Amino acid sequence: MIFDIQLADELSAIARLPVQEISDMLEIPPDRQLGDRAFPCFKLAKTMRKNPQLIAQEIADNIKKPNFIERIETKGAYVNFFFNRAVFAQTVLEDILNKGERYGSSDKGNGSVVCIDFSAPNIAKPFHIGHLRSTVIGNSLYKIYEFLGYKCIGINHLGDWGTQFGKLITAYKHWGIKDDLEKEPIKALLDIYVKFHDEAEKDPSLEDEARMWFKRMEDGDEEALSLWRWFKDLSLREFNKIYDMLGVKFDYYTGESFYNDKMDRVVELLQGKGLLTESQGALVVDLSQYDMPPCMIKKTDGTTLYATRDITAAIYRKETFDFDKCLYVVAYQQDLHFRQWFKVIELMGFDWYDKLFHVPFGMVSMEEGTLSTRKGRVVFLEDVLQKAVDRTLDIIKEKNPGLENKEDVAKQVGIGAVVFHDLINNRIKDIVFSWDQVLNFDGETGPYVQYAHARAMSILAKATQTITGKVGGDLLTEDETLELIDLLARFPEAIEAACQANEPSIVARHTIDIAQAFNKFYKNHMVIVDDDEMQRARLTLVYATAQVIRIGLGLLGIQAPAKM
RNA sequence: GCGCUUGUAGCUCAGCAGGAUAGAGCAACGGAUUUCUAAUCCGUGGGCCGGGGGUUCGAAUCCCUCCAGGCGCACCA
């Protein structure tokens, strides 16, 4: 934040430490009574060989006070700074007013390219709650990076190739009904897929048939390929329904099949570098000196694997987009897989190996155990979204029956609740799916934030004054007001931190904090009051708050209805 | 067995490039609405920050070790 930099500047002049270091040391006291910012002097004690309390006192006595600091106190080894609340409010709100919906954005990225590989569902398999995380985390990272000036490329690396399609074709040939597939494609595909596994246990020849069909696909057989294409189209149509609901877009849908004709070259490249060794009939890159199992490039039967495709895709993306960073938003189960093939990229001599990042996230399971489509232990995302929307609609009918376009709002809020629920905690945490938690709209939830925003919008609509350029910071000095403004002031830092850690939850948390502070402010201070100046000042704060909440939600891929 | 990861209130979690008395939400109980949306707000109770060692002026945070859970460990993706 600009203030902290200014403060660090002045401190740096006295403490004789670099501004950055000082700025990192600045902290927020545990209690506002102590001050608004604090500078601990313990560390200086060593270099200056002096009692830290004395140092604190010296700093307090000698520092040139920036204009937004009203007074300075010391307590023990801490120098505590108290804001001039009027100046602080004035400056922060002016900044938000000026930047509008770009508040918190920057050009830090300077147009450098970030590829984000996310979502990547398997074709012909239902989109369940486990697939949601990659989708919403990736989508949010896309927006965060873009907001900070990066050029983002969202890639949906569809699971659209492999033996499972041989199975599907076989199953379709035996039991498929075209009408079912057109009507409810995913469910029909899943049905025949499950049936295939049941039948194959009794009649193993079905497996051979499936392999035969996949071989025909790989050989370019038109019948096999057109069925494959049909399945893929049907699936994509279904996936797009969900992506539409979530408001998620991709720049490319280059799935696994896209790299079929590009892998030979990579295998040759590996060969040329002398990295491939034969092991039990398969081709692998030995990684034993890096304490990892070998990375398999070709199976005994000569077909390629996941790693082969990932390596190929990475090289293709580097050549095509010249990315500065490539993020893989994939569950943590695959940690080893990524470490392995990142190492292979390094061994191949590509100096950009350190620009590849696995962004792992925790598992979703059910109380009964891990998700398993085949065992029927699965919750379809569409059902979750639908239930959340239905429940929202019930609540709206009860609480706000006069609301127009109820259905639209219910969608925004219901889906927002599900998305927010997935983004609020650190990505790495496992989630045990619970309807109670997903459908809870109280407290630290998406609807809570949206509600705060709607309240703010409602005030703006009802106000008798309008916002002028004048902020009236001298009227915005109460405790609750300062708390809110300080959170607004620190919002840009939260976005930076989220970007640096590839962690959308940081934005989600901060946005919750703002909503909370706003609700507190709302409770304690009437906005629409007779005093015109006061009304205008508070209105400005309300306007700024709504603006920032909207940005925060937007970065999470969540909408902010004006009424709910 | 080895590797990655998690362990903080009854539950879900934040805090973890060390800093002042460990914070939220949910659940429970008790309050607040003739005023801008009560999907809200206020209050009460609830904690050997997994255990033990170490580093430090200072450790939930860093290091070591142990314990417990999750995940992974070549022909699936």
XYZ file of C-alpha atoms (C1' of nucleotides) in Angstrom:
641
model
C 0.000 0.000 0.000
C 1.199 3.483 -0.759
C 1.019 4.488 2.896
C 3.166 1.668 4.085
C 5.733 2.514 1.456
C 5.784 6.139 2.525
C 6.100 5.149 6.135
C 8.832 2.668 5.310
C 10.626 5.408 3.424
C 10.792 7.631 6.450
C 11.726 4.770 8.726
C 14.413 3.699 6.349
C 16.007 7.124 6.564
C 16.401 6.723 10.303
C 16.914 3.023 10.792
C 19.332 2.827 7.864
C 17.799 -0.288 6.391
C 16.508 -0.758 2.848
C 12.921 0.352 2.318
C 11.841 -3.128 1.274
C 13.172 -4.651 4.459
C 11.473 -2.044 6.596
C 8.269 -2.451 4.699
C 8.335 -6.189 5.421
C 8.831 -5.479 9.098
C 5.856 -3.138 9.365
C 2.923 -4.813 10.965
C -0.585 -4.246 12.109
C -0.915 -4.192 15.894
C -3.128 -6.837 17.442
C -5.335 -4.113 18.805
C -6.279 -0.764 17.277
C -5.838 0.837 20.673
C -2.131 0.273 20.244
C -1.997 1.941 16.862
C -2.749 1.479 13.202
C 0.713 0.364 12.146
C 3.632 -0.798 14.214
C 7.348 -1.061 13.778
C 9.194 -3.494 16.053
C 12.762 -2.524 16.857
C 14.129 -5.783 18.273
C 16.145 -6.558 15.184
C 17.795 -3.174 15.168
C 19.039 -3.810 18.670
C 21.648 -6.197 17.386
C 23.107 -4.079 14.631
C 22.894 -0.864 16.606
C 23.988 -2.529 19.831
C 21.457 -0.628 21.818
C 18.430 -1.323 23.914
C 15.482 -1.779 21.510
C 13.241 0.368 23.665
C 15.687 3.221 23.346
C 15.822 2.711 19.609
C 12.049 2.844 19.439
C 12.083 6.070 21.366
C 14.734 7.553 19.128
C 12.817 6.665 16.035
C 9.652 8.114 17.472
C 11.445 11.336 18.337
C 13.277 11.799 15.082
C 11.131 10.415 12.314
C 9.661 12.813 9.811
C 5.972 12.190 10.189
C 4.195 11.493 6.897
C 1.025 13.547 6.523
C -1.304 10.614 7.105
C 0.241 9.862 10.481
C -1.250 11.873 13.306
C 0.734 10.704 16.263
C 3.388 8.257 17.263
C 3.710 6.363 20.507
C 6.142 3.816 21.705
C 5.345 0.802 23.743
C 8.283 -1.325 24.692
C 10.281 -1.917 21.563
C 7.430 -0.976 19.297
C 6.943 2.309 17.547
C 3.218 2.633 17.042
C 1.733 4.891 14.428
C -1.733 6.336 14.546
C -3.341 7.446 11.330
C -4.737 10.858 10.773
C -8.030 9.244 9.995
C -9.359 12.091 7.895
C -6.344 12.153 5.616
C -6.260 8.392 5.453
C -9.945 8.105 4.531
C -9.639 10.902 2.034
C -6.669 9.402 0.257
C -7.913 5.825 0.148
C -11.375 6.704 -1.100
C -10.077 9.120 -3.690
C -7.852 6.377 -4.964
C -10.743 3.944 -5.266
C -12.950 6.543 -6.894
C -10.279 7.333 -9.441
C -9.443 3.773 -10.314
C -12.992 2.467 -10.227
C -13.236 -1.107 -11.346
C -9.483 -1.148 -11.924
C -8.756 -0.550 -8.235
C -6.194 -3.106 -7.130
C -5.035 -3.823 -10.650
C -1.515 -3.155 -11.826
C 0.802 -3.563 -14.756
C 3.211 -5.664 -12.772
C 2.834 -8.511 -15.230
C 3.876 -6.218 -18.033
C 2.129 -8.357 -20.595
C 4.172 -11.468 -19.941
C 2.354 -14.654 -20.800
C 0.946 -17.055 -18.243
C -0.525 -20.312 -19.451
C -3.024 -21.783 -17.057
C -3.943 -25.404 -17.546
C -7.129 -26.103 -15.651
C -10.381 -28.039 -15.455
C -9.405 -30.812 -17.904
C -12.357 -33.140 -17.459
C -12.439 -36.547 -19.035
C -14.655 -36.752 -22.043
C -17.602 -39.099 -21.645
C -17.408 -38.935 -17.889
C -19.712 -36.858 -15.760
C -18.545 -33.562 -14.308
C -18.672 -34.116 -10.584
C -17.788 -32.073 -7.527
C -14.187 -33.238 -7.703
C -13.732 -31.523 -11.044
C -15.037 -28.248 -9.755
C -11.933 -27.291 -7.839
C -9.514 -27.204 -10.730
C -12.076 -25.260 -12.709
C -12.797 -22.545 -10.175
C -9.238 -22.230 -8.883
C -7.871 -21.995 -12.399
C -10.536 -19.546 -13.432
C -9.824 -17.324 -10.464
C -6.067 -17.420 -11.045
C -6.721 -16.460 -14.647
C -8.605 -13.380 -13.516
C -6.111 -12.478 -10.832
C -3.109 -12.683 -13.159
C -4.952 -10.791 -15.856
C -5.834 -8.084 -13.347
C -2.175 -7.703 -12.520
C -1.203 -7.129 -16.092
C -0.336 -10.600 -17.320
C -1.511 -11.999 -20.601
C -3.334 -15.178 -19.668
C -3.979 -18.203 -21.792
C -6.532 -20.588 -20.356
C -6.152 -24.108 -21.613
C -8.583 -26.942 -21.106
C -6.457 -30.043 -21.498
C -9.393 -32.356 -22.117
C -8.998 -36.041 -21.426
C -10.154 -36.925 -24.891
C -7.947 -39.825 -25.921
C -7.176 -43.249 -24.579
C -8.392 -46.797 -24.247
C -11.582 -45.731 -22.524
C -12.868 -44.641 -25.910
C -12.340 -48.139 -27.255
C -14.487 -49.328 -24.400
C -17.136 -46.761 -25.119
C -17.311 -47.621 -28.784
C -17.584 -51.297 -27.931
C -20.290 -50.573 -25.405
C -22.148 -48.357 -27.805
C -21.985 -51.010 -30.521
C -23.522 -53.525 -28.151
C -26.019 -51.601 -26.050
C -26.077 -47.977 -27.091
C -29.238 -46.147 -28.026
C -28.777 -43.055 -30.113
C -31.778 -41.181 -28.707
C -30.596 -41.571 -25.127
C -27.237 -40.222 -26.058
C -28.667 -37.180 -27.733
C -30.977 -36.454 -24.824
C -28.800 -37.081 -21.810
C -25.406 -37.720 -23.287
C -23.265 -37.954 -20.204
C -25.639 -40.127 -18.265
C -26.158 -42.432 -21.251
C -22.419 -42.647 -21.856
C -21.814 -43.344 -18.216
C -24.485 -46.048 -18.240
C -22.989 -47.951 -21.124
C -19.501 -47.427 -19.693
C -20.535 -48.992 -16.401
C -22.322 -51.744 -18.274
C -19.169 -52.427 -20.213
C -17.226 -53.055 -17.013
C -19.932 -55.311 -15.623
C -20.155 -57.326 -18.818
C -16.419 -57.463 -19.337
C -16.022 -59.287 -16.058
C -18.166 -62.082 -17.427
C -16.838 -61.892 -20.961
C -13.190 -60.803 -21.155
C -13.281 -60.786 -24.953
C -14.973 -57.416 -24.685
C -11.672 -55.989 -23.487
C -10.008 -57.240 -26.647
C -12.740 -55.678 -28.689
C -12.182 -52.374 -26.892
C -8.455 -52.491 -27.544
C -9.191 -53.236 -31.162
C -11.407 -50.173 -31.437
C -8.817 -47.953 -29.809
C -6.192 -49.315 -32.177
C -8.511 -48.451 -35.054
C -8.816 -44.938 -33.659
C -5.064 -44.581 -33.534
C -4.790 -45.952 -37.072
C -7.143 -43.297 -38.325
C -10.100 -45.591 -39.022
C -12.991 -43.372 -40.045
C -15.782 -45.266 -38.309
C -13.938 -45.318 -35.021
C -12.949 -41.703 -35.280
C -16.396 -40.456 -36.165
C -17.868 -42.227 -33.159
C -15.099 -40.755 -31.001
C -15.812 -37.316 -32.402
C -19.504 -37.759 -31.722
C -18.898 -38.735 -28.085
C -16.571 -35.811 -27.716
C -19.060 -33.344 -29.157
C -21.828 -34.648 -26.930
C -19.627 -34.357 -23.863
C -18.384 -30.926 -24.721
C -21.903 -29.717 -25.183
C -22.678 -30.862 -21.642
C -19.477 -29.431 -20.208
C -20.180 -26.120 -21.854
C -23.515 -25.953 -20.081
C -21.648 -26.147 -16.805
C -18.947 -23.734 -17.898
C -21.688 -21.296 -18.891
C -23.313 -21.614 -15.496
C -19.973 -20.976 -13.816
C -19.043 -18.226 -16.216
C -15.804 -19.994 -17.102
C -14.128 -19.573 -20.473
C -11.067 -21.086 -22.076
C -8.857 -19.790 -24.810
C -8.058 -23.290 -26.033
C -9.642 -26.690 -25.774
C -6.547 -28.511 -26.878
C -6.953 -31.883 -25.243
C -4.775 -34.938 -25.271
C -5.762 -35.944 -28.785
C -4.336 -32.677 -30.026
C -0.824 -33.914 -29.301
C -1.127 -37.277 -31.035
C 0.914 -36.235 -34.035
C 3.380 -34.189 -32.017
C 4.785 -36.815 -29.718
C 7.066 -38.617 -32.176
C 9.234 -35.575 -32.471
C 9.559 -35.310 -28.717
C 10.465 -38.955 -28.356
C 13.145 -38.433 -31.004
C 14.364 -35.393 -29.145
C 14.663 -37.414 -25.968
C 16.423 -40.125 -27.887
C 18.792 -37.599 -29.386
C 19.726 -36.288 -25.959
C 20.448 -39.819 -24.870
C 17.913 -39.640 -22.103
C 15.893 -42.695 -23.018
C 16.774 -46.045 -21.617
C 15.044 -49.323 -22.165
C 13.710 -50.963 -19.069
C 11.640 -54.116 -19.074
C 10.676 -53.438 -22.651
C 9.533 -49.895 -22.022
C 11.257 -46.598 -22.749
C 11.932 -44.495 -19.699
C 13.976 -41.557 -18.501
C 15.990 -42.685 -15.542
C 15.645 -40.331 -12.591
C 17.252 -42.425 -9.897
C 19.938 -39.861 -9.188
C 17.155 -37.421 -8.363
C 15.518 -39.898 -5.991
C 12.546 -40.406 -8.223
C 11.178 -43.410 -10.060
C 11.786 -43.398 -13.806
C 9.539 -41.321 -15.987
C 7.929 -43.630 -18.523
C 7.756 -42.312 -22.061
C 6.611 -45.371 -24.006
C 4.926 -48.533 -22.856
C 6.075 -52.007 -23.832
C 3.529 -52.004 -26.636
C 4.956 -48.748 -27.966
C 2.057 -46.521 -26.989
C 2.555 -43.259 -25.187
C 1.552 -42.114 -21.733
C 0.350 -39.175 -19.771
C 3.878 -37.910 -19.173
C 4.701 -38.107 -22.875
C 1.735 -35.939 -23.660
C 2.470 -33.460 -20.876
C 6.052 -33.040 -22.024
C 4.892 -32.632 -25.596
C 2.219 -30.154 -24.588
C 4.657 -28.105 -22.535
C 7.087 -27.830 -25.440
C 4.264 -26.990 -27.808
C 3.005 -24.273 -25.470
C 6.443 -22.809 -24.992
C 6.951 -22.660 -28.749
C 3.469 -21.347 -29.467
C 2.897 -18.878 -26.649
C 6.385 -18.307 -25.277
C 4.966 -18.303 -21.792
C 6.745 -16.802 -18.855
C 4.930 -19.152 -16.531
C 2.832 -22.228 -17.051
C 0.530 -23.273 -14.230
C -1.002 -26.710 -13.879
C -4.011 -26.616 -11.624
C -4.172 -30.292 -10.841
C -4.924 -32.290 -7.686
C -1.994 -33.022 -5.383
C -2.148 -36.751 -6.117
C -0.154 -35.948 -9.216
C 2.643 -34.247 -7.390
C 5.216 -36.897 -8.239
C 4.141 -37.025 -11.851
C 4.794 -33.321 -12.252
C 8.105 -33.403 -10.422
C 9.179 -36.196 -12.717
C 8.388 -34.650 -16.022
C 9.494 -31.161 -14.960
C 12.846 -32.818 -14.300
C 12.769 -34.409 -17.734
C 12.216 -30.995 -19.298
C 15.230 -29.760 -17.370
C 17.346 -32.720 -18.469
C 16.349 -32.025 -22.052
C 18.186 -28.764 -21.657
C 15.199 -26.446 -21.737
C 16.076 -23.507 -19.548
C 12.429 -22.758 -18.908
C 11.926 -25.833 -16.734
C 11.633 -23.543 -13.732
C 8.717 -21.716 -15.272
C 6.486 -24.746 -14.910
C 4.422 -24.830 -11.756
C 2.174 -27.474 -10.366
C -0.598 -25.719 -8.450
C -1.926 -28.556 -6.328
C -5.191 -28.721 -4.462
C -6.768 -31.123 -1.995
C -9.103 -33.997 -2.641
C -12.830 -33.945 -2.514
C -14.352 -36.976 -0.909
C -17.647 -37.987 0.589
C -18.364 -39.124 4.121
C -18.624 -42.657 2.751
C -15.193 -42.461 1.175
C -13.427 -41.271 -1.927
C -15.468 -40.316 -4.936
C -16.000 -43.175 -7.297
C -18.104 -42.862 -10.372
C -18.200 -46.591 -10.868
C -19.254 -47.328 -7.315
C -21.940 -44.695 -7.539
C -20.227 -42.651 -4.839
C -20.466 -39.423 -6.722
C -22.216 -36.091 -6.565
C -22.794 -34.491 -9.927
C -21.879 -30.863 -10.106
C -25.023 -30.035 -11.998
C -27.119 -31.377 -9.120
C -25.166 -29.362 -6.587
C -25.576 -26.182 -8.584
C -29.246 -26.881 -9.139
C -29.896 -27.532 -5.460
C -28.044 -24.398 -4.466
C -30.089 -22.362 -6.932
C -33.341 -23.939 -5.740
C -32.535 -23.228 -2.142
C -31.636 -19.652 -2.988
C -34.928 -19.223 -4.752
C -36.777 -20.469 -1.660
C -34.925 -17.987 0.493
C -35.642 -15.138 -1.882
C -39.341 -15.993 -1.962
C -39.362 -15.938 1.800
C -37.238 -12.860 2.441
C -37.648 -10.698 -0.584
C -40.845 -11.741 -2.386
C -41.046 -8.465 -4.253
C -37.723 -8.992 -6.041
C -37.949 -8.975 -9.798
C -35.967 -11.484 -11.900
C -35.791 -13.889 -8.960
C -34.513 -16.747 -11.102
C -31.544 -14.796 -12.369
C -30.577 -13.675 -8.906
C -31.045 -17.186 -7.533
C -28.593 -18.452 -10.118
C -26.032 -15.816 -9.294
C -26.295 -16.389 -5.574
C -26.689 -20.169 -5.592
C -23.794 -20.753 -7.923
C -21.770 -18.093 -6.160
C -22.265 -20.007 -2.929
C -20.889 -23.209 -4.416
C -17.923 -21.502 -6.047
C -17.078 -19.468 -2.972
C -17.247 -22.540 -0.789
C -14.575 -24.110 -2.966
C -12.320 -21.061 -2.892
C -12.524 -19.869 0.683
C -9.938 -22.235 2.150
C -6.344 -22.933 1.212
C -6.340 -25.000 -1.949
C -4.329 -27.766 -0.352
C -7.017 -28.679 2.170
C -9.064 -31.756 1.506
C -12.797 -31.320 1.386
C -15.343 -33.787 2.644
C -18.424 -32.932 0.693
C -21.350 -31.948 2.860
C -24.663 -30.660 1.618
C -25.094 -28.781 4.888
C -21.925 -26.843 4.318
C -22.418 -26.156 0.643
C -25.984 -25.020 1.216
C -25.182 -22.923 4.254
C -25.538 -19.271 3.327
C -24.684 -17.725 6.694
C -21.385 -16.422 7.900
C -18.238 -16.925 5.829
C -20.027 -17.695 2.595
C -20.523 -16.307 -0.871
C -24.078 -15.133 -0.171
C -22.826 -13.259 2.879
C -20.482 -11.234 0.704
C -23.085 -10.773 -1.994
C -25.558 -9.673 0.622
C -23.235 -6.992 1.930
C -22.835 -5.788 -1.628
C -26.595 -5.769 -2.212
C -27.111 -3.770 0.965
C -24.576 -1.243 -0.196
C -26.230 -0.994 -3.598
C -29.571 -0.565 -1.969
C -28.318 2.385 0.018
C -26.883 3.969 -3.090
C -30.227 3.570 -4.839
C -32.152 5.143 -1.989
C -29.832 7.966 -1.120
C -31.055 11.529 -1.452
C -27.601 12.869 -2.147
C -25.230 11.967 -4.926
C -21.550 11.311 -4.800
C -19.409 14.162 -5.899
C -15.673 14.113 -6.292
C -15.416 15.405 -2.765
C -14.846 12.603 -0.309
C -15.278 14.346 3.023
C -12.667 12.268 4.782
C -12.900 14.349 7.940
C -16.349 12.874 8.529
C -15.166 9.286 8.179
C -13.218 8.813 11.369
C -15.186 6.449 13.605
C -13.582 3.154 14.631
C -15.765 0.933 12.456
C -15.298 3.282 9.547
C -11.537 3.273 9.849
C -11.545 -0.514 10.066
C -13.463 -0.734 6.810
C -11.337 1.828 5.027
C -8.145 0.146 6.145
C -9.356 -3.130 4.660
C -10.192 -1.392 1.410
C -6.734 0.142 1.456
C -5.086 -3.252 1.844
C -7.136 -4.947 -0.849
C -4.490 -4.501 -3.568
C -1.914 -6.240 -1.367
C -4.260 -9.181 -0.984
C -4.474 -9.568 -4.750
C -0.693 -9.428 -5.038
C -0.309 -12.029 -2.331
C -2.898 -14.266 -3.970
C -1.030 -14.046 -7.249
C 2.311 -14.761 -5.695
C 1.030 -17.816 -3.859
C -1.364 -18.899 -6.611
C -3.937 -18.880 -3.878
C -7.379 -17.407 -4.617
C -8.440 -17.981 -1.011
C -6.417 -14.921 -0.046
C -8.740 -12.767 -2.137
C -11.771 -14.646 -0.844
C -10.696 -14.099 2.759
C -10.013 -10.454 2.274
C -13.331 -9.934 0.539
C -15.091 -11.630 3.443
C -13.270 -9.330 5.824
C -14.459 -6.307 3.885
C -18.043 -7.569 3.881
C -17.810 -8.175 7.607
C -16.422 -4.721 8.287
C -19.081 -3.222 6.081
C -21.893 -4.992 7.917
C -20.509 -3.690 11.163
C -20.288 -0.168 9.772
C -23.796 -0.532 8.403
C -25.131 -1.490 11.798
C -23.451 1.358 13.608
C -23.800 4.250 11.219
C -26.814 5.401 9.297
C -25.853 6.492 5.823
C -28.969 8.250 4.661
C -29.063 11.015 7.242
C -30.311 14.591 7.181
C -26.850 16.068 7.330
C -26.067 16.327 3.623
C -22.312 16.432 4.053
C -22.334 13.398 6.282
C -24.588 11.511 3.942
C -22.339 12.315 1.027
C -19.226 11.217 2.858
C -20.697 7.915 3.971
C -22.240 7.389 0.592
C -18.819 7.670 -0.918
C -17.541 5.002 1.422
C -20.508 2.763 0.607
C -19.896 3.273 -3.070
C -16.217 2.427 -2.716
C -16.995 -0.638 -0.642
C -19.473 -1.961 -3.175
C -16.905 -1.336 -5.873
C -14.206 -3.288 -4.087
C -16.478 -6.179 -3.154
C -17.530 -6.403 -6.782
C -13.898 -6.564 -7.846
C -13.139 -9.186 -5.219
C -16.042 -11.382 -6.211
C -15.198 -10.855 -9.850
C -11.678 -12.145 -9.284
C -13.215 -15.266 -7.805
C -15.524 -15.689 -10.765
C -18.606 -14.784 -8.768
C -21.289 -12.296 -9.682
C -22.531 -9.496 -7.491
C -26.237 -8.820 -7.927
C -27.460 -5.367 -6.916
C -30.451 -6.848 -5.158
C -31.076 -10.196 -3.584
C 9.722 -48.755 3.686
C 10.575 -44.001 0.920
C 8.501 -39.262 -0.795
C 4.771 -35.244 -0.712
C 1.159 -33.187 2.449
C -2.091 -32.050 6.660
C -2.576 -31.659 12.212
C -4.840 -24.647 15.786
C -11.982 -24.138 19.825
C -17.165 -29.645 19.531
C -17.034 -28.923 13.707
C -14.861 -26.133 9.209
C -10.834 -23.130 8.950
C -7.524 -18.173 9.115
C -2.908 -16.787 11.050
C 2.916 -19.975 9.385
C 9.419 -15.192 4.550
C 9.264 -15.356 13.908
C 6.823 -10.316 17.143
C 2.570 -7.464 21.731
C -3.080 -10.798 25.399
C -3.776 -17.005 19.386
C -8.550 -14.985 15.477
C -13.131 -16.003 12.280
C -17.374 -18.798 10.793
C -20.668 -22.978 11.935
C -23.132 -25.390 15.962
C -25.088 -24.075 21.338
C -27.106 -20.444 24.564
C -28.775 -15.233 25.380
C -29.885 -10.507 23.182
C -30.940 -6.502 19.029
C -35.718 -4.739 14.001
C -41.483 1.988 14.389
C -34.722 3.991 10.815
C -30.736 2.482 4.526
C -32.460 -5.650 3.086
C -32.207 -9.671 10.217
C -28.866 -14.061 4.128
C -27.440 -8.937 9.379
C -25.450 -7.248 14.116
C -24.038 -7.738 19.575
C -22.866 -10.918 23.729
C -21.553 -15.819 26.492
C -19.057 -20.225 26.872
C -15.363 -23.042 24.438
C -7.647 -23.630 23.149
C -1.024 -28.124 26.664
C -1.724 -24.195 18.353
C -0.609 -33.159 17.705
C 3.790 -34.677 21.567
C 8.937 -33.803 22.779
C 13.554 -31.369 21.992
C 16.352 -27.212 19.810
C 17.462 -22.070 17.605
C 16.016 -16.959 19.390
C 15.383 -11.225 23.321
C 10.732 -13.630 21.398
C 8.036 -19.794 18.272
C 1.323 -21.663 16.245
C 5.101 -19.774 12.703
C 12.069 -21.817 11.686
C 15.165 -26.703 12.556
C 15.310 -31.907 14.460
C 12.505 -36.031 16.181
C 8.314 -38.840 17.264
C 2.850 -39.641 16.719
C -1.700 -39.481 13.789
C -4.567 -38.766 9.120
C -4.572 -38.140 3.585
C -2.058 -38.913 -1.063
C 1.718 -41.050 -4.114
C 5.692 -44.658 -5.277
C 6.907 -47.255 -13.987
C 3.345 -49.805 -18.529
C -4.060 -45.606 -15.944
C -4.902 -40.511 -16.488
